[in-house]
PDB file of C-alpha atoms in Angstrom:
ATOM      1  CA  GLN A   1      15.730  -7.739  -5.428  1.00 82.00           C
ATOM      2  CA  VAL A   2      12.066  -7.462  -4.883  1.00 90.00           C
ATOM      3  CA  GLN A   3       9.341  -7.293  -7.698  1.00 95.00           C
ATOM      4  CA  LEU A   4       5.990  -5.969  -6.766  1.00 97.00           C
ATOM      5  CA  VAL A   5       2.925  -6.272  -8.950  1.00 97.00           C
ATOM      6  CA  GLU A   6      -0.105  -4.582  -7.965  1.00 98.00           C
ATOM      7  CA  SER A   7      -3.823  -5.663  -9.202  1.00 97.00           C
ATOM      8  CA  GLY A   8      -7.485  -5.326  -8.453  1.00 97.00           C
ATOM      9  CA  GLY A   9      -7.836  -1.627  -9.346  1.00 96.00           C
ATOM     10  CA  GLY A  10     -10.813  -0.586 -11.552  1.00 97.00           C
ATOM     11  CA  LEU A  11     -13.816   1.629 -11.794  1.00 98.00           C
ATOM     12  CA  VAL A  12     -16.275   1.660  -8.874  1.00 98.00           C
ATOM     13  CA  GLN A  13     -18.973   4.107  -7.958  1.00 98.00           C
ATOM     14  CA  ALA A  14     -18.954   6.471  -5.035  1.00 98.00           C
ATOM     15  CA  GLY A  15     -19.714   4.647  -1.743  1.00 98.00           C
ATOM     16  CA  GLY A  16     -18.403   1.457  -3.050  1.00 98.00           C
ATOM     17  CA  SER A  17     -15.728  -0.636  -2.105  1.00 98.00           C
ATOM     18  CA  LEU A  18     -12.722  -2.294  -3.786  1.00 98.00           C
ATOM     19  CA  ARG A  19      -9.690  -4.355  -2.704  1.00 98.00           C
ATOM     20  CA  VAL A  20      -6.058  -4.083  -4.409  1.00 98.00           C
ATOM     21  CA  SER A  21      -3.505  -6.617  -4.042  1.00 98.00           C
ATOM     22  CA  CYS A  22       0.365  -6.506  -4.350  1.00 98.00           C
ATOM     23  CA  VAL A  23       2.220  -9.706  -4.685  1.00 98.00           C
ATOM     24  CA  ALA A  24       5.900  -9.845  -3.948  1.00 96.00           C
ATOM     25  CA  SER A  25       8.835 -11.939  -5.486  1.00 94.00           C
ATOM     26  CA  GLY A  26      11.273 -13.331  -3.078  1.00 81.00           C
ATOM     27  CA  ARG A  27      11.830 -15.139  -0.057  1.00 80.00           C
ATOM     28  CA  THR A  28      12.078 -12.025   2.178  1.00 89.00           C
ATOM     29  CA  PHE A  29       8.853 -10.485   2.033  1.00 91.00           C
ATOM     30  CA  SER A  30       7.862 -11.116   5.538  1.00 92.00           C
ATOM     31  CA  SER A  31      10.609  -9.156   7.023  1.00 93.00           C
ATOM     32  CA  TYR A  32       9.594  -6.170   5.079  1.00 95.00           C
ATOM     33  CA  ALA A  33       7.464  -3.234   6.166  1.00 97.00           C
ATOM     34  CA  MET A  34       4.961  -2.639   3.405  1.00 97.00           C
ATOM     35  CA  GLY A  35       3.138   0.663   2.242  1.00 98.00           C
ATOM     36  CA  TRP A  36       0.616   1.822  -0.150  1.00 98.00           C
ATOM     37  CA  PHE A  37       0.743   5.213  -1.811  1.00 98.00           C
ATOM     38  CA  ARG A  38      -1.412   6.849  -4.421  1.00 98.00           C
ATOM     39  CA  GLN A  39      -1.001   9.687  -7.522  1.00 98.00           C
ATOM     40  CA  ALA A  40      -3.934  11.528  -8.660  1.00 97.00           C
ATOM     41  CA  PRO A  41      -3.675  13.222 -11.923  1.00 93.00           C
ATOM     42  CA  GLY A  42      -1.615  16.447 -11.525  1.00 95.00           C
ATOM     43  CA  LYS A  43      -0.928  15.898  -7.868  1.00 97.00           C
ATOM     44  CA  GLU A  44       2.355  14.364  -6.174  1.00 97.00           C
ATOM     45  CA  ARG A  45       2.272  10.952  -4.815  1.00 98.00           C
ATOM     46  CA  GLU A  46       0.860  10.683  -1.268  1.00 98.00           C
ATOM     47  CA  PHE A  47       1.174   8.021   1.678  1.00 98.00           C
ATOM     48  CA  VAL A  48      -1.954   6.044   2.199  1.00 98.00           C
ATOM     49  CA  ALA A  49      -1.256   3.168   4.733  1.00 98.00           C
ATOM     50  CA  ALA A  50       1.596   0.961   5.955  1.00 98.00           C
ATOM     51  CA  ILE A  51       1.908  -2.138   7.797  1.00 98.00           C
ATOM     52  CA  LYS A  52       4.900  -3.387   9.938  1.00 97.00           C
ATOM     53  CA  TRP A  53       6.851  -6.596   8.599  1.00 96.00           C
ATOM     54  CA  SER A  54       4.767  -8.902  11.218  1.00 95.00           C
ATOM     55  CA  GLY A  55       1.553  -7.290  10.536  1.00 95.00           C
ATOM     56  CA  THR A  56       0.932  -6.223  13.974  1.00 96.00           C
ATOM     57  CA  SER A  57       1.290  -2.328  13.420  1.00 97.00           C
ATOM     58  CA  THR A  58      -0.328  -0.369  10.882  1.00 98.00           C
ATOM     59  CA  TYR A  59      -0.686   3.425  10.048  1.00 98.00           C
ATOM     60  CA  TYR A  60      -2.831   5.551   8.162  1.00 98.00           C
ATOM     61  CA  ALA A  61      -3.271   8.641   6.243  1.00 98.00           C
ATOM     62  CA  ASP A  62      -5.845  10.852   7.869  1.00 98.00           C
ATOM     63  CA  SER A  63      -7.648  10.619   4.380  1.00 97.00           C
ATOM     64  CA  ALA A  64      -7.691   6.631   4.697  1.00 98.00           C
ATOM     65  CA  LYS A  65      -8.539   6.224   8.499  1.00 98.00           C
ATOM     66  CA  GLY A  66     -11.788   4.562   9.004  1.00 97.00           C
ATOM     67  CA  ARG A  67     -12.253   3.598   5.511  1.00 98.00           C
ATOM     68  CA  PHE A  68      -9.227   1.603   4.338  1.00 98.00           C
ATOM     69  CA  THR A  69      -7.505  -1.341   5.842  1.00 98.00           C
ATOM     70  CA  ILE A  70      -4.038  -2.563   4.987  1.00 98.00           C
ATOM     71  CA  SER A  71      -3.288  -6.245   5.765  1.00 98.00           C
ATOM     72  CA  ARG A  72      -0.764  -8.937   4.636  1.00 98.00           C
ATOM     73  CA  ASP A  73      -0.400 -12.560   4.309  1.00 97.00           C
ATOM     74  CA  ASN A  74       3.255 -13.343   4.610  1.00 95.00           C
ATOM     75  CA  ALA A  75       2.582 -16.994   3.456  1.00 94.00           C
ATOM     76  CA  LYS A  76       1.200 -15.601   0.206  1.00 95.00           C
ATOM     77  CA  ASN A  77       3.785 -12.699  -0.242  1.00 96.00           C
ATOM     78  CA  THR A  78       0.739 -10.270  -0.377  1.00 97.00           C
ATOM     79  CA  VAL A  79      -0.109  -7.074   0.857  1.00 98.00           C
ATOM     80  CA  PHE A  80      -3.729  -5.882   0.646  1.00 98.00           C
ATOM     81  CA  LEU A  81      -5.624  -2.717   0.888  1.00 98.00           C
ATOM     82  CA  GLN A  82      -9.461  -2.672   1.397  1.00 98.00           C
ATOM     83  CA  MET A  83     -10.999   0.222   0.463  1.00 98.00           C
ATOM     84  CA  ASN A  84     -14.483   1.209   1.547  1.00 98.00           C
ATOM     85  CA  SER A  85     -17.130   4.065   1.335  1.00 98.00           C
ATOM     86  CA  LEU A  86     -15.034   5.211  -1.636  1.00 98.00           C
ATOM     87  CA  LYS A  87     -15.024   8.960  -2.838  1.00 98.00           C
ATOM     88  CA  PRO A  88     -14.054  10.399  -6.304  1.00 97.00           C
ATOM     89  CA  GLU A  89     -11.302  12.215  -4.493  1.00 97.00           C
ATOM     90  CA  ASP A  90      -9.743   8.438  -3.886  1.00 98.00           C
ATOM     91  CA  THR A  91      -9.161   8.213  -7.675  1.00 98.00           C
ATOM     92  CA  ALA A  92      -5.576   7.489  -8.460  1.00 98.00           C
ATOM     93  CA  VAL A  93      -2.820   5.114  -9.140  1.00 98.00           C
ATOM     94  CA  TYR A  94      -2.447   3.032  -6.310  1.00 98.00           C
ATOM     95  CA  TYR A  95       1.373   1.964  -5.734  1.00 98.00           C
ATOM     96  CA  CYS A  96       2.737  -0.731  -3.197  1.00 98.00           C
ATOM     97  CA  ALA A  97       6.198  -0.422  -1.970  1.00 97.00           C
ATOM     98  CA  ALA A  98       8.471  -2.457   0.289  1.00 96.00           C
ATOM     99  CA  ASP A  99      10.969  -0.886   2.662  1.00 94.00           C
ATOM    100  CA  SER A 100      14.341  -2.802   2.376  1.00 85.00           C
ATOM    101  CA  ARG A 101      14.990  -2.701   6.288  1.00 91.00           C
ATOM    102  CA  ARG A 102      14.443  -5.942   7.328  1.00 91.00           C
ATOM    103  CA  TYR A 103      12.621  -6.660  10.538  1.00 93.00           C
ATOM    104  CA  THR A 104      12.282  -2.808  11.562  1.00 91.00           C
ATOM    105  CA  ASP A 105      10.177  -1.753  14.170  1.00 91.00           C
ATOM    106  CA  ASP A 106       9.296   1.151  11.987  1.00 90.00           C
ATOM    107  CA  VAL A 107       5.833   1.475   9.922  1.00 94.00           C
ATOM    108  CA  PRO A 108       7.372   3.928   7.560  1.00 94.00           C
ATOM    109  CA  ILE A 109       5.125   6.770   6.019  1.00 95.00           C
ATOM    110  CA  ARG A 110       8.007   8.562   4.025  1.00 95.00           C
ATOM    111  CA  GLN A 111       8.452   7.587   0.517  1.00 96.00           C
ATOM    112  CA  SER A 112      12.209   7.649   0.766  1.00 95.00           C
ATOM    113  CA  HIS A 113      11.987   4.636   3.351  1.00 94.00           C
ATOM    114  CA  TYR A 114      10.935   2.562   0.775  1.00 96.00           C
ATOM    115  CA  GLU A 115      13.210   1.077  -1.638  1.00 95.00           C
ATOM    116  CA  TYR A 116      11.020  -1.264  -4.252  1.00 95.00           C
ATOM    117  CA  TRP A 117       7.905  -0.219  -5.879  1.00 97.00           C
ATOM    118  CA  GLY A 118       5.240  -1.778  -7.944  1.00 97.00           C
ATOM    119  CA  GLN A 119       3.897  -0.289 -11.341  1.00 97.00           C
ATOM    120  CA  GLY A 120       0.593   0.646  -9.955  1.00 98.00           C
ATOM    121  CA  THR A 121      -3.043  -0.026 -10.524  1.00 98.00           C
ATOM    122  CA  GLN A 122      -5.597   2.451 -11.416  1.00 98.00           C
ATOM    123  CA  VAL A 123      -8.514   3.303  -9.063  1.00 98.00           C
ATOM    124  CA  THR A 124     -11.543   5.240 -10.511  1.00 98.00           C
ATOM    125  CA  VAL A 125     -14.181   6.197  -8.313  1.00 98.00           C
ATOM    126  CA  SER A 126     -17.263   7.713 -10.090  1.00 97.00           C
ATOM    127  CA  SER A 127     -19.602  10.331  -8.631  1.00 94.00           C
TER     128      SER A 127
END
């Protein structure tokens, strides 16, 4: 069982930056691909970014490319999402998730590939 706890959300002005973090419990974090998703009010949860267990491959939604960076520190059981040039449409609850398939070559973008989810952290971007 893996528990995920996000932090770092908050209120930021458009054009600003924010880094959200997700700390995982357990000894197997380094073997899981990790992803970030978000859900805006009245909308479905959507994929934002994902990173391979080794950190050697990443994948981004078109909305995140060039502005967001996903990274991980396996020694600290932590995955990060650095968000720059934030826009009001980035306002959402951001969730991290862990793919339970250990050492997969995938960088999964589908929610169905992720077994473990955090409780989310609110990011609000004001105009």
